[in-house]
Amino acid sequence: AAGFYEEKFDLERGTYIMQSAAPDAKKADSYFQTGIKAAGLGTHESYLVYAYYATYLVYNAAQGDEKAALKKRMIEDYFKFSEMVSKAGMTPQTQETLTTYLDYVVESCDALLPEIPGYIKNLPEDNAAAIEAIKRMITLLDAKKCDGSQEYKDLVDAWVERAPEDLDALIKKASLMEGTKAIPVLKDIISKTDDPAIKANCQYQIAYAQYKAGQYSAAHSSGKACTGEYRAKGLLIAAQSVAATANGCGDSTFERKCNYIYAAQLAEQAGNGGKAATYKAKAPSSSDCFNENSPKSVTLTCWGVTVNPCP
């Protein structure tokens, strides 16, 4: 009032108002906004939390269009404050508190997703800070179950673009891709890791994607290449791939039935007796063998293996 107002003291002003007997949250919110703008990254993290809480109180008391506008600002402020937390090296508790208040305001994806394009566009120039900001937002979208959205995929793409060697980013990207589209990424992951568990998981996903796409020859090879905890599942995919193409592999009905012998062998190796029995029932019978002069070996040209159809 005396003409000595300075914005650099607005953070203290806002705090005093919030600590008063009858706090005016709207006035405090105004001071916090100007104070944070003036202090920038020099803002103490306690003021950041207090400011977000003040905005929440104003939001909670608002109605109609004012409430909608405040929700949008709280989302924008969350992004802005989160960037400050990252750049200034603030404590994880500050980020968690900001997220808690946002959770009270944003209950679904509808309020959050429209902000993502702008969030990506305004990511920090520093690569490490940008990646951390992306990962925080992905965590938030996961919590809101927004992981099926295009905006979520755009965030992951932004992550991979900035960290093409990051296995977590590549694994996340592969998990969002449908069918065989994920295979190049899965192969990239395999080439970049020495972790046998990750390699085994990716190899199985490749085999499964190929099988579901009807790429049976490739699925057979990929399934047999599965290792570790996925070995049995991979062998079963190989067996199912052989069975799926049995009627088109061989020059005669007898030869085509022989494919089921190989499918049964793979199923047995996979430990699936039920599938093995099903395939054996489709293999050449004793009468089939009699009619073919009981051959002791038949080469399955599609798979490069030889089976004994008439032991």
PDB file of C-alpha atoms in Angstrom:
ATOM      1  CA  ALA A   1       0.000   0.000   0.000  1.00  0.00           C
ATOM      2  CA  ALA A   2       2.963   2.312   0.663  1.00  0.00           C
ATOM      3  CA  GLY A   3       4.454   1.611  -2.745  1.00  0.00           C
ATOM      4  CA  PHE A   4       7.191  -0.807  -1.686  1.00  0.00           C
ATOM      5  CA  TYR A   5       5.622  -3.980  -3.128  1.00  0.00           C
ATOM      6  CA  GLU A   6       8.091  -6.500  -4.565  1.00  0.00           C
ATOM      7  CA  GLU A   7       7.061  -9.805  -6.180  1.00  0.00           C
ATOM      8  CA  LYS A   8      10.039 -11.626  -4.690  1.00  0.00           C
ATOM      9  CA  PHE A   9       8.241 -11.625  -1.325  1.00  0.00           C
ATOM     10  CA  ASP A  10       4.972 -13.036  -2.704  1.00  0.00           C
ATOM     11  CA  LEU A  11       5.828 -16.583  -1.622  1.00  0.00           C
ATOM     12  CA  GLU A  12       6.064 -15.411   1.989  1.00  0.00           C
ATOM     13  CA  ARG A  13       2.880 -13.379   1.569  1.00  0.00           C
ATOM     14  CA  GLY A  14       0.992 -16.407   0.290  1.00  0.00           C
ATOM     15  CA  THR A  15       2.315 -18.519   3.155  1.00  0.00           C
ATOM     16  CA  TYR A  16       1.280 -15.979   5.806  1.00  0.00           C
ATOM     17  CA  ILE A  17      -2.218 -15.857   4.331  1.00  0.00           C
ATOM     18  CA  MET A  18      -2.506 -19.666   4.373  1.00  0.00           C
ATOM     19  CA  GLN A  19      -1.325 -19.756   7.996  1.00  0.00           C
ATOM     20  CA  SER A  20      -3.812 -17.121   9.152  1.00  0.00           C
ATOM     21  CA  ALA A  21      -6.917 -17.863  11.178  1.00  0.00           C
ATOM     22  CA  ALA A  22      -9.209 -17.292   8.164  1.00  0.00           C
ATOM     23  CA  PRO A  23      -7.068 -17.954   5.056  1.00  0.00           C
ATOM     24  CA  ASP A  24      -8.121 -16.413   1.756  1.00  0.00           C
ATOM     25  CA  ALA A  25      -7.040 -19.245  -0.561  1.00  0.00           C
ATOM     26  CA  LYS A  26      -7.781 -17.269  -3.721  1.00  0.00           C
ATOM     27  CA  LYS A  27      -5.557 -14.375  -2.636  1.00  0.00           C
ATOM     28  CA  ALA A  28      -2.828 -16.760  -1.487  1.00  0.00           C
ATOM     29  CA  ASP A  29      -3.043 -18.591  -4.807  1.00  0.00           C
ATOM     30  CA  SER A  30      -2.507 -15.326  -6.663  1.00  0.00           C
ATOM     31  CA  TYR A  31       0.577 -14.514  -4.595  1.00  0.00           C
ATOM     32  CA  PHE A  32       2.010 -18.017  -5.030  1.00  0.00           C
ATOM     33  CA  GLN A  33       1.591 -17.821  -8.796  1.00  0.00           C
ATOM     34  CA  THR A  34       3.498 -14.538  -9.099  1.00  0.00           C
ATOM     35  CA  GLY A  35       6.027 -15.592  -6.470  1.00  0.00           C
ATOM     36  CA  ILE A  36       6.916 -18.850  -8.209  1.00  0.00           C
ATOM     37  CA  LYS A  37       7.189 -17.046 -11.533  1.00  0.00           C
ATOM     38  CA  ALA A  38       9.591 -14.540  -9.958  1.00  0.00           C
ATOM     39  CA  ALA A  39      11.693 -17.098  -8.074  1.00  0.00           C
ATOM     40  CA  GLY A  40      11.799 -19.731 -10.823  1.00  0.00           C
ATOM     41  CA  LEU A  41      13.973 -22.726  -9.974  1.00  0.00           C
ATOM     42  CA  GLY A  42      15.019 -20.902  -6.814  1.00  0.00           C
ATOM     43  CA  THR A  43      11.567 -21.600  -5.365  1.00  0.00           C
ATOM     44  CA  HIS A  44      11.827 -23.728  -2.229  1.00  0.00           C
ATOM     45  CA  GLU A  45       9.919 -26.966  -2.634  1.00  0.00           C
ATOM     46  CA  SER A  46       7.758 -26.259   0.435  1.00  0.00           C
ATOM     47  CA  TYR A  47       6.318 -23.224  -1.387  1.00  0.00           C
ATOM     48  CA  LEU A  48       5.619 -25.399  -4.433  1.00  0.00           C
ATOM     49  CA  VAL A  49       3.514 -27.775  -2.354  1.00  0.00           C
ATOM     50  CA  TYR A  50       1.788 -24.938  -0.512  1.00  0.00           C
ATOM     51  CA  ALA A  51       0.987 -23.216  -3.801  1.00  0.00           C
ATOM     52  CA  TYR A  52      -0.552 -26.340  -5.313  1.00  0.00           C
ATOM     53  CA  TYR A  53      -2.592 -26.910  -2.167  1.00  0.00           C
ATOM     54  CA  ALA A  54      -3.891 -23.318  -2.290  1.00  0.00           C
ATOM     55  CA  THR A  55      -4.978 -23.787  -5.909  1.00  0.00           C
ATOM     56  CA  TYR A  56      -6.724 -27.002  -4.929  1.00  0.00           C
ATOM     57  CA  LEU A  57      -8.683 -25.184  -2.223  1.00  0.00           C
ATOM     58  CA  VAL A  58      -9.776 -22.560  -4.749  1.00  0.00           C
ATOM     59  CA  TYR A  59     -10.721 -25.292  -7.217  1.00  0.00           C
ATOM     60  CA  ASN A  60     -12.670 -27.170  -4.580  1.00  0.00           C
ATOM     61  CA  ALA A  61     -14.772 -24.094  -3.780  1.00  0.00           C
ATOM     62  CA  ALA A  62     -15.353 -23.080  -7.414  1.00  0.00           C
ATOM     63  CA  GLN A  63     -18.360 -23.852  -9.605  1.00  0.00           C
ATOM     64  CA  GLY A  64     -19.116 -24.218 -13.318  1.00  0.00           C
ATOM     65  CA  ASP A  65     -16.742 -22.639 -15.826  1.00  0.00           C
ATOM     66  CA  GLU A  66     -14.435 -21.364 -13.115  1.00  0.00           C
ATOM     67  CA  LYS A  67     -13.999 -24.894 -11.772  1.00  0.00           C
ATOM     68  CA  ALA A  68     -13.290 -26.243 -15.274  1.00  0.00           C
ATOM     69  CA  ALA A  69     -10.687 -23.533 -15.872  1.00  0.00           C
ATOM     70  CA  LEU A  70      -9.023 -24.260 -12.550  1.00  0.00           C
ATOM     71  CA  LYS A  71      -8.888 -27.976 -13.349  1.00  0.00           C
ATOM     72  CA  LYS A  72      -7.065 -27.155 -16.575  1.00  0.00           C
ATOM     73  CA  ARG A  73      -4.670 -24.892 -14.683  1.00  0.00           C
ATOM     74  CA  MET A  74      -3.988 -27.532 -12.049  1.00  0.00           C
ATOM     75  CA  ILE A  75      -3.037 -29.962 -14.799  1.00  0.00           C
ATOM     76  CA  GLU A  76      -0.793 -27.367 -16.426  1.00  0.00           C
ATOM     77  CA  ASP A  77       0.725 -26.402 -13.065  1.00  0.00           C
ATOM     78  CA  TYR A  78       1.345 -30.060 -12.289  1.00  0.00           C
ATOM     79  CA  PHE A  79       3.423 -30.378 -15.449  1.00  0.00           C
ATOM     80  CA  LYS A  80       5.229 -27.108 -14.741  1.00  0.00           C
ATOM     81  CA  PHE A  81       5.901 -27.879 -11.076  1.00  0.00           C
ATOM     82  CA  SER A  82       7.002 -31.433 -11.901  1.00  0.00           C
ATOM     83  CA  GLU A  83       9.580 -30.021 -14.296  1.00  0.00           C
ATOM     84  CA  MET A  84      10.799 -27.726 -11.530  1.00  0.00           C
ATOM     85  CA  VAL A  85      11.040 -30.670  -9.130  1.00  0.00           C
ATOM     86  CA  SER A  86      13.205 -32.486 -11.662  1.00  0.00           C
ATOM     87  CA  LYS A  87      15.427 -29.587 -12.651  1.00  0.00           C
ATOM     88  CA  ALA A  88      15.959 -28.322  -9.099  1.00  0.00           C
ATOM     89  CA  GLY A  89      16.588 -31.783  -7.674  1.00  0.00           C
ATOM     90  CA  MET A  90      13.743 -31.602  -5.161  1.00  0.00           C
ATOM     91  CA  THR A  91      12.762 -34.568  -2.990  1.00  0.00           C
ATOM     92  CA  PRO A  92      10.526 -37.421  -4.218  1.00  0.00           C
ATOM     93  CA  GLN A  93       8.051 -36.535  -1.460  1.00  0.00           C
ATOM     94  CA  THR A  94       7.343 -33.200  -3.148  1.00  0.00           C
ATOM     95  CA  GLN A  95       6.492 -34.940  -6.428  1.00  0.00           C
ATOM     96  CA  GLU A  96       4.321 -37.472  -4.594  1.00  0.00           C
ATOM     97  CA  THR A  97       2.404 -34.696  -2.823  1.00  0.00           C
ATOM     98  CA  LEU A  98       1.762 -32.854  -6.093  1.00  0.00           C
ATOM     99  CA  THR A  99       0.497 -36.099  -7.611  1.00  0.00           C
ATOM    100  CA  THR A 100      -1.785 -36.705  -4.635  1.00  0.00           C
ATOM    101  CA  TYR A 101      -3.498 -33.318  -5.081  1.00  0.00           C
ATOM    102  CA  LEU A 102      -3.800 -33.888  -8.837  1.00  0.00           C
ATOM    103  CA  ASP A 103      -5.475 -37.231  -8.156  1.00  0.00           C
ATOM    104  CA  TYR A 104      -8.209 -35.392  -6.282  1.00  0.00           C
ATOM    105  CA  VAL A 105      -8.870 -33.268  -9.367  1.00  0.00           C
ATOM    106  CA  VAL A 106      -8.223 -35.553 -12.332  1.00  0.00           C
ATOM    107  CA  GLU A 107     -10.309 -38.697 -11.984  1.00  0.00           C
ATOM    108  CA  SER A 108     -10.164 -39.937 -15.588  1.00  0.00           C
ATOM    109  CA  CYS A 109      -8.167 -39.808 -18.817  1.00  0.00           C
ATOM    110  CA  ASP A 110     -10.567 -37.338 -20.424  1.00  0.00           C
ATOM    111  CA  ALA A 111      -9.240 -34.447 -18.379  1.00  0.00           C
ATOM    112  CA  LEU A 112      -5.585 -35.386 -18.816  1.00  0.00           C
ATOM    113  CA  LEU A 113      -5.029 -36.601 -22.355  1.00  0.00           C
ATOM    114  CA  PRO A 114      -5.724 -33.275 -24.171  1.00  0.00           C
ATOM    115  CA  GLU A 115      -2.730 -31.785 -22.335  1.00  0.00           C
ATOM    116  CA  ILE A 116      -0.229 -34.429 -23.477  1.00  0.00           C
ATOM    117  CA  PRO A 117       0.657 -32.991 -26.935  1.00  0.00           C
ATOM    118  CA  GLY A 118       1.609 -29.681 -25.341  1.00  0.00           C
ATOM    119  CA  TYR A 119       3.484 -31.495 -22.605  1.00  0.00           C
ATOM    120  CA  ILE A 120       5.604 -33.354 -25.178  1.00  0.00           C
ATOM    121  CA  LYS A 121       6.192 -30.192 -27.196  1.00  0.00           C
ATOM    122  CA  ASN A 122       7.425 -28.323 -24.120  1.00  0.00           C
ATOM    123  CA  LEU A 123       9.692 -31.023 -22.695  1.00  0.00           C
ATOM    124  CA  PRO A 124      13.000 -29.743 -21.239  1.00  0.00           C
ATOM    125  CA  GLU A 125      15.842 -29.342 -23.729  1.00  0.00           C
ATOM    126  CA  ASP A 126      18.117 -31.329 -21.441  1.00  0.00           C
ATOM    127  CA  ASN A 127      17.751 -34.942 -22.575  1.00  0.00           C
ATOM    128  CA  ALA A 128      17.981 -36.509 -19.124  1.00  0.00           C
ATOM    129  CA  ALA A 129      15.417 -34.096 -17.682  1.00  0.00           C
ATOM    130  CA  ALA A 130      13.090 -34.707 -20.643  1.00  0.00           C
ATOM    131  CA  ILE A 131      13.281 -38.481 -20.160  1.00  0.00           C
ATOM    132  CA  GLU A 132      12.501 -38.173 -16.455  1.00  0.00           C
ATOM    133  CA  ALA A 133       9.539 -35.920 -17.263  1.00  0.00           C
ATOM    134  CA  ILE A 134       8.248 -38.469 -19.788  1.00  0.00           C
ATOM    135  CA  LYS A 135       8.603 -41.338 -17.314  1.00  0.00           C
ATOM    136  CA  ARG A 136       6.735 -39.385 -14.629  1.00  0.00           C
ATOM    137  CA  MET A 137       3.874 -38.679 -17.008  1.00  0.00           C
ATOM    138  CA  ILE A 138       3.760 -42.317 -18.145  1.00  0.00           C
ATOM    139  CA  THR A 139       3.504 -43.336 -14.494  1.00  0.00           C
ATOM    140  CA  LEU A 140       0.625 -40.893 -14.034  1.00  0.00           C
ATOM    141  CA  LEU A 141      -1.175 -42.177 -17.135  1.00  0.00           C
ATOM    142  CA  ASP A 142      -0.658 -45.756 -15.936  1.00  0.00           C
ATOM    143  CA  ALA A 143      -2.305 -44.854 -12.650  1.00  0.00           C
ATOM    144  CA  LYS A 144      -5.246 -43.356 -14.558  1.00  0.00           C
ATOM    145  CA  LYS A 145      -5.420 -46.423 -16.846  1.00  0.00           C
ATOM    146  CA  CYS A 146      -4.779 -44.298 -19.930  1.00  0.00           C
ATOM    147  CA  ASP A 147      -2.219 -46.723 -21.366  1.00  0.00           C
ATOM    148  CA  GLY A 148      -4.417 -47.618 -24.340  1.00  0.00           C
ATOM    149  CA  SER A 149      -4.508 -44.082 -25.695  1.00  0.00           C
ATOM    150  CA  GLN A 150      -2.616 -42.623 -28.654  1.00  0.00           C
ATOM    151  CA  GLU A 151      -1.243 -39.945 -26.346  1.00  0.00           C
ATOM    152  CA  TYR A 152       0.333 -42.672 -24.217  1.00  0.00           C
ATOM    153  CA  LYS A 153       1.971 -44.163 -27.311  1.00  0.00           C
ATOM    154  CA  ASP A 154       3.210 -40.703 -28.313  1.00  0.00           C
ATOM    155  CA  LEU A 155       4.899 -40.346 -24.928  1.00  0.00           C
ATOM    156  CA  VAL A 156       6.614 -43.710 -25.313  1.00  0.00           C
ATOM    157  CA  ASP A 157       7.740 -42.765 -28.836  1.00  0.00           C
ATOM    158  CA  ALA A 158       9.187 -39.536 -27.416  1.00  0.00           C
ATOM    159  CA  TRP A 159      11.027 -41.623 -24.811  1.00  0.00           C
ATOM    160  CA  VAL A 160      12.495 -43.994 -27.405  1.00  0.00           C
ATOM    161  CA  GLU A 161      13.452 -41.061 -29.625  1.00  0.00           C
ATOM    162  CA  ARG A 162      15.496 -39.565 -26.791  1.00  0.00           C
ATOM    163  CA  ALA A 163      16.861 -42.872 -25.485  1.00  0.00           C
ATOM    164  CA  PRO A 164      17.070 -45.407 -28.343  1.00  0.00           C
ATOM    165  CA  GLU A 165      19.376 -47.661 -26.291  1.00  0.00           C
ATOM    166  CA  ASP A 166      17.132 -47.688 -23.204  1.00  0.00           C
ATOM    167  CA  LEU A 167      15.781 -51.227 -22.810  1.00  0.00           C
ATOM    168  CA  ASP A 168      12.888 -50.094 -20.599  1.00  0.00           C
ATOM    169  CA  ALA A 169      11.772 -47.696 -23.318  1.00  0.00           C
ATOM    170  CA  LEU A 170      12.045 -50.337 -26.038  1.00  0.00           C
ATOM    171  CA  ILE A 171      10.233 -52.949 -23.940  1.00  0.00           C
ATOM    172  CA  LYS A 172       7.437 -50.469 -23.257  1.00  0.00           C
ATOM    173  CA  LYS A 173       7.197 -49.621 -26.969  1.00  0.00           C
ATOM    174  CA  ALA A 174       7.071 -53.301 -27.961  1.00  0.00           C
ATOM    175  CA  SER A 175       4.292 -53.945 -25.440  1.00  0.00           C
ATOM    176  CA  LEU A 176       2.125 -51.311 -27.144  1.00  0.00           C
ATOM    177  CA  MET A 177       2.590 -52.624 -30.673  1.00  0.00           C
ATOM    178  CA  GLU A 178       0.177 -55.110 -32.180  1.00  0.00           C
ATOM    179  CA  GLY A 179       1.108 -58.440 -33.719  1.00  0.00           C
ATOM    180  CA  THR A 180       4.143 -58.702 -35.957  1.00  0.00           C
ATOM    181  CA  LYS A 181       4.701 -54.925 -35.881  1.00  0.00           C
ATOM    182  CA  ALA A 182       6.481 -55.473 -32.564  1.00  0.00           C
ATOM    183  CA  ILE A 183       8.968 -57.995 -33.954  1.00  0.00           C
ATOM    184  CA  PRO A 184      11.626 -55.506 -35.175  1.00  0.00           C
ATOM    185  CA  VAL A 185      11.602 -53.839 -31.754  1.00  0.00           C
ATOM    186  CA  LEU A 186      11.771 -57.202 -29.969  1.00  0.00           C
ATOM    187  CA  LYS A 187      14.738 -58.231 -32.100  1.00  0.00           C
ATOM    188  CA  ASP A 188      16.372 -54.880 -31.345  1.00  0.00           C
ATOM    189  CA  ILE A 189      15.948 -55.559 -27.614  1.00  0.00           C
ATOM    190  CA  ILE A 190      17.496 -59.025 -27.976  1.00  0.00           C
ATOM    191  CA  SER A 191      20.517 -57.528 -29.735  1.00  0.00           C
ATOM    192  CA  LYS A 192      21.025 -54.943 -26.997  1.00  0.00           C
ATOM    193  CA  THR A 193      20.832 -57.053 -23.846  1.00  0.00           C
ATOM    194  CA  ASP A 194      22.798 -59.845 -22.223  1.00  0.00           C
ATOM    195  CA  ASP A 195      19.982 -60.625 -19.797  1.00  0.00           C
ATOM    196  CA  PRO A 196      18.843 -64.200 -20.596  1.00  0.00           C
ATOM    197  CA  ALA A 197      15.411 -63.640 -19.068  1.00  0.00           C
ATOM    198  CA  ILE A 198      14.722 -60.597 -21.276  1.00  0.00           C
ATOM    199  CA  LYS A 199      16.029 -62.424 -24.352  1.00  0.00           C
ATOM    200  CA  ALA A 200      13.831 -65.447 -23.613  1.00  0.00           C
ATOM    201  CA  ASN A 201      10.731 -63.320 -23.114  1.00  0.00           C
ATOM    202  CA  CYS A 202      11.284 -61.407 -26.353  1.00  0.00           C
ATOM    203  CA  GLN A 203      11.958 -64.609 -28.308  1.00  0.00           C
ATOM    204  CA  TYR A 204       8.690 -66.086 -27.088  1.00  0.00           C
ATOM    205  CA  GLN A 205       6.772 -62.912 -27.970  1.00  0.00           C
ATOM    206  CA  ILE A 206       8.217 -63.101 -31.488  1.00  0.00           C
ATOM    207  CA  ALA A 207       7.115 -66.732 -31.877  1.00  0.00           C
ATOM    208  CA  TYR A 208       3.664 -65.986 -30.496  1.00  0.00           C
ATOM    209  CA  ALA A 209       3.157 -62.972 -32.776  1.00  0.00           C
ATOM    210  CA  GLN A 210       4.206 -64.969 -35.827  1.00  0.00           C
ATOM    211  CA  TYR A 211       1.892 -67.835 -34.919  1.00  0.00           C
ATOM    212  CA  LYS A 212      -1.105 -65.546 -34.370  1.00  0.00           C
ATOM    213  CA  ALA A 213      -0.373 -63.897 -37.739  1.00  0.00           C
ATOM    214  CA  GLY A 214      -0.388 -67.250 -39.503  1.00  0.00           C
ATOM    215  CA  GLN A 215       3.351 -67.125 -40.227  1.00  0.00           C
ATOM    216  CA  TYR A 216       3.691 -70.777 -39.282  1.00  0.00           C
ATOM    217  CA  SER A 217       7.086 -71.527 -40.770  1.00  0.00           C
ATOM    218  CA  ALA A 218       8.640 -68.558 -38.966  1.00  0.00           C
ATOM    219  CA  ALA A 219       6.708 -69.360 -35.767  1.00  0.00           C
ATOM    220  CA  HIS A 220       8.017 -72.952 -35.882  1.00  0.00           C
ATOM    221  CA  SER A 221      11.617 -71.762 -36.051  1.00  0.00           C
ATOM    222  CA  SER A 222      11.125 -69.027 -33.460  1.00  0.00           C
ATOM    223  CA  GLY A 223       9.261 -71.370 -31.130  1.00  0.00           C
ATOM    224  CA  LYS A 224      12.050 -73.952 -31.217  1.00  0.00           C
ATOM    225  CA  ALA A 225      14.530 -71.175 -30.436  1.00  0.00           C
ATOM    226  CA  CYS A 226      12.765 -70.290 -27.178  1.00  0.00           C
ATOM    227  CA  THR A 227      14.767 -70.846 -24.019  1.00  0.00           C
ATOM    228  CA  GLY A 228      14.500 -70.678 -20.251  1.00  0.00           C
ATOM    229  CA  GLU A 229      11.024 -70.545 -18.768  1.00  0.00           C
ATOM    230  CA  TYR A 230       9.559 -70.101 -22.275  1.00  0.00           C
ATOM    231  CA  ARG A 231      11.077 -73.257 -23.775  1.00  0.00           C
ATOM    232  CA  ALA A 232       7.942 -75.384 -23.284  1.00  0.00           C
ATOM    233  CA  LYS A 233       5.637 -72.644 -24.580  1.00  0.00           C
ATOM    234  CA  GLY A 234       7.888 -72.161 -27.595  1.00  0.00           C
ATOM    235  CA  LEU A 235       7.888 -75.862 -28.413  1.00  0.00           C
ATOM    236  CA  LEU A 236       4.098 -75.933 -28.186  1.00  0.00           C
ATOM    237  CA  ILE A 237       3.902 -73.046 -30.666  1.00  0.00           C
ATOM    238  CA  ALA A 238       6.202 -75.017 -32.963  1.00  0.00           C
ATOM    239  CA  ALA A 239       3.935 -78.075 -32.611  1.00  0.00           C
ATOM    240  CA  GLN A 240       0.812 -76.060 -33.318  1.00  0.00           C
ATOM    241  CA  SER A 241       2.476 -74.472 -36.355  1.00  0.00           C
ATOM    242  CA  VAL A 242       3.293 -77.897 -37.805  1.00  0.00           C
ATOM    243  CA  ALA A 243      -0.268 -79.104 -37.180  1.00  0.00           C
ATOM    244  CA  ALA A 244      -1.767 -75.943 -38.688  1.00  0.00           C
ATOM    245  CA  THR A 245      -0.009 -76.550 -42.004  1.00  0.00           C
ATOM    246  CA  ALA A 246      -0.205 -80.361 -42.064  1.00  0.00           C
ATOM    247  CA  ASN A 247      -2.803 -80.517 -44.834  1.00  0.00           C
ATOM    248  CA  GLY A 248      -0.624 -78.469 -47.139  1.00  0.00           C
ATOM    249  CA  CYS A 249       2.718 -80.157 -46.534  1.00  0.00           C
ATOM    250  CA  GLY A 250       3.384 -83.367 -48.482  1.00  0.00           C
ATOM    251  CA  ASP A 251       2.734 -84.908 -51.882  1.00  0.00           C
ATOM    252  CA  SER A 252       0.220 -87.470 -50.632  1.00  0.00           C
ATOM    253  CA  THR A 253      -2.383 -87.871 -47.921  1.00  0.00           C
ATOM    254  CA  PHE A 254      -0.049 -90.289 -46.130  1.00  0.00           C
ATOM    255  CA  GLU A 255       2.834 -87.803 -46.149  1.00  0.00           C
ATOM    256  CA  ARG A 256       0.555 -85.038 -44.956  1.00  0.00           C
ATOM    257  CA  LYS A 257      -0.606 -87.191 -42.036  1.00  0.00           C
ATOM    258  CA  CYS A 258       3.045 -87.741 -41.117  1.00  0.00           C
ATOM    259  CA  ASN A 259       3.272 -84.089 -40.132  1.00  0.00           C
ATOM    260  CA  TYR A 260       1.195 -84.952 -37.079  1.00  0.00           C
ATOM    261  CA  ILE A 261       3.902 -87.352 -35.904  1.00  0.00           C
ATOM    262  CA  TYR A 262       6.356 -84.470 -35.767  1.00  0.00           C
ATOM    263  CA  ALA A 263       3.747 -82.201 -34.155  1.00  0.00           C
ATOM    264  CA  ALA A 264       3.150 -84.866 -31.478  1.00  0.00           C
ATOM    265  CA  GLN A 265       6.900 -85.132 -30.804  1.00  0.00           C
ATOM    266  CA  LEU A 266       7.175 -81.383 -30.284  1.00  0.00           C
ATOM    267  CA  ALA A 267       4.098 -81.370 -28.026  1.00  0.00           C
ATOM    268  CA  GLU A 268       5.599 -84.155 -25.922  1.00  0.00           C
ATOM    269  CA  GLN A 269       8.839 -82.177 -25.594  1.00  0.00           C
ATOM    270  CA  ALA A 270       6.709 -79.276 -24.443  1.00  0.00           C
ATOM    271  CA  GLY A 271       5.181 -81.488 -21.767  1.00  0.00           C
ATOM    272  CA  ASN A 272       1.683 -81.245 -23.197  1.00  0.00           C
ATOM    273  CA  GLY A 273       0.400 -84.809 -23.312  1.00  0.00           C
ATOM    274  CA  GLY A 274      -3.098 -83.783 -24.303  1.00  0.00           C
ATOM    275  CA  LYS A 275      -1.965 -82.025 -27.476  1.00  0.00           C
ATOM    276  CA  ALA A 276       0.426 -84.881 -28.252  1.00  0.00           C
ATOM    277  CA  ALA A 277      -2.419 -87.406 -28.034  1.00  0.00           C
ATOM    278  CA  THR A 278      -4.609 -85.266 -30.295  1.00  0.00           C
ATOM    279  CA  TYR A 279      -1.896 -85.118 -32.943  1.00  0.00           C
ATOM    280  CA  LYS A 280      -1.091 -88.833 -32.699  1.00  0.00           C
ATOM    281  CA  ALA A 281      -4.744 -89.592 -33.401  1.00  0.00           C
ATOM    282  CA  LYS A 282      -4.358 -87.784 -36.743  1.00  0.00           C
ATOM    283  CA  ALA A 283      -1.095 -89.498 -37.684  1.00  0.00           C
ATOM    284  CA  PRO A 284      -1.011 -92.500 -40.078  1.00  0.00           C
ATOM    285  CA  SER A 285      -2.898 -95.531 -38.727  1.00  0.00           C
ATOM    286  CA  SER A 286      -1.792 -99.170 -39.034  1.00  0.00           C
ATOM    287  CA  SER A 287      -4.035 -99.583 -42.058  1.00  0.00           C
ATOM    288  CA  ASP A 288      -2.485 -96.456 -43.627  1.00  0.00           C
ATOM    289  CA  CYS A 289       0.943 -98.003 -43.087  1.00  0.00           C
ATOM    290  CA  PHE A 290      -0.183-101.319 -44.624  1.00  0.00           C
ATOM    291  CA  ASN A 291      -1.494 -99.540 -47.700  1.00  0.00           C
ATOM    292  CA  GLU A 292       1.842 -97.676 -48.084  1.00  0.00           C
ATOM    293  CA  ASN A 293       3.964-100.830 -47.571  1.00  0.00           C
ATOM    294  CA  SER A 294       4.950 -99.664 -44.039  1.00  0.00           C
ATOM    295  CA  PRO A 295       7.706 -97.146 -44.811  1.00  0.00           C
ATOM    296  CA  LYS A 296      10.197 -96.697 -41.973  1.00  0.00           C
ATOM    297  CA  SER A 297      11.001 -93.091 -42.739  1.00  0.00           C
ATOM    298  CA  VAL A 298       9.334 -90.116 -44.354  1.00  0.00           C
ATOM    299  CA  THR A 299      11.025 -86.773 -44.835  1.00  0.00           C
ATOM    300  CA  LEU A 300       8.859 -83.762 -44.104  1.00  0.00           C
ATOM    301  CA  THR A 301      10.134 -81.286 -46.667  1.00  0.00           C
ATOM    302  CA  CYS A 302       8.388 -78.327 -44.998  1.00  0.00           C
ATOM    303  CA  TRP A 303      10.327 -78.809 -41.772  1.00  0.00           C
ATOM    304  CA  GLY A 304      13.491 -80.582 -42.842  1.00  0.00           C
ATOM    305  CA  VAL A 305      12.979 -83.527 -40.486  1.00  0.00           C
ATOM    306  CA  THR A 306      12.467 -87.260 -40.931  1.00  0.00           C
ATOM    307  CA  VAL A 307       9.904 -89.293 -38.975  1.00  0.00           C
ATOM    308  CA  ASN A 308       9.174 -93.010 -38.646  1.00  0.00           C
ATOM    309  CA  PRO A 309       5.457 -93.439 -39.421  1.00  0.00           C
ATOM    310  CA  CYS A 310       5.296 -97.219 -39.139  1.00  0.00           C
ATOM    311  CA  PRO A 311       7.471 -98.452 -36.244  1.00  0.00           C
TER     312      PRO A 311
END
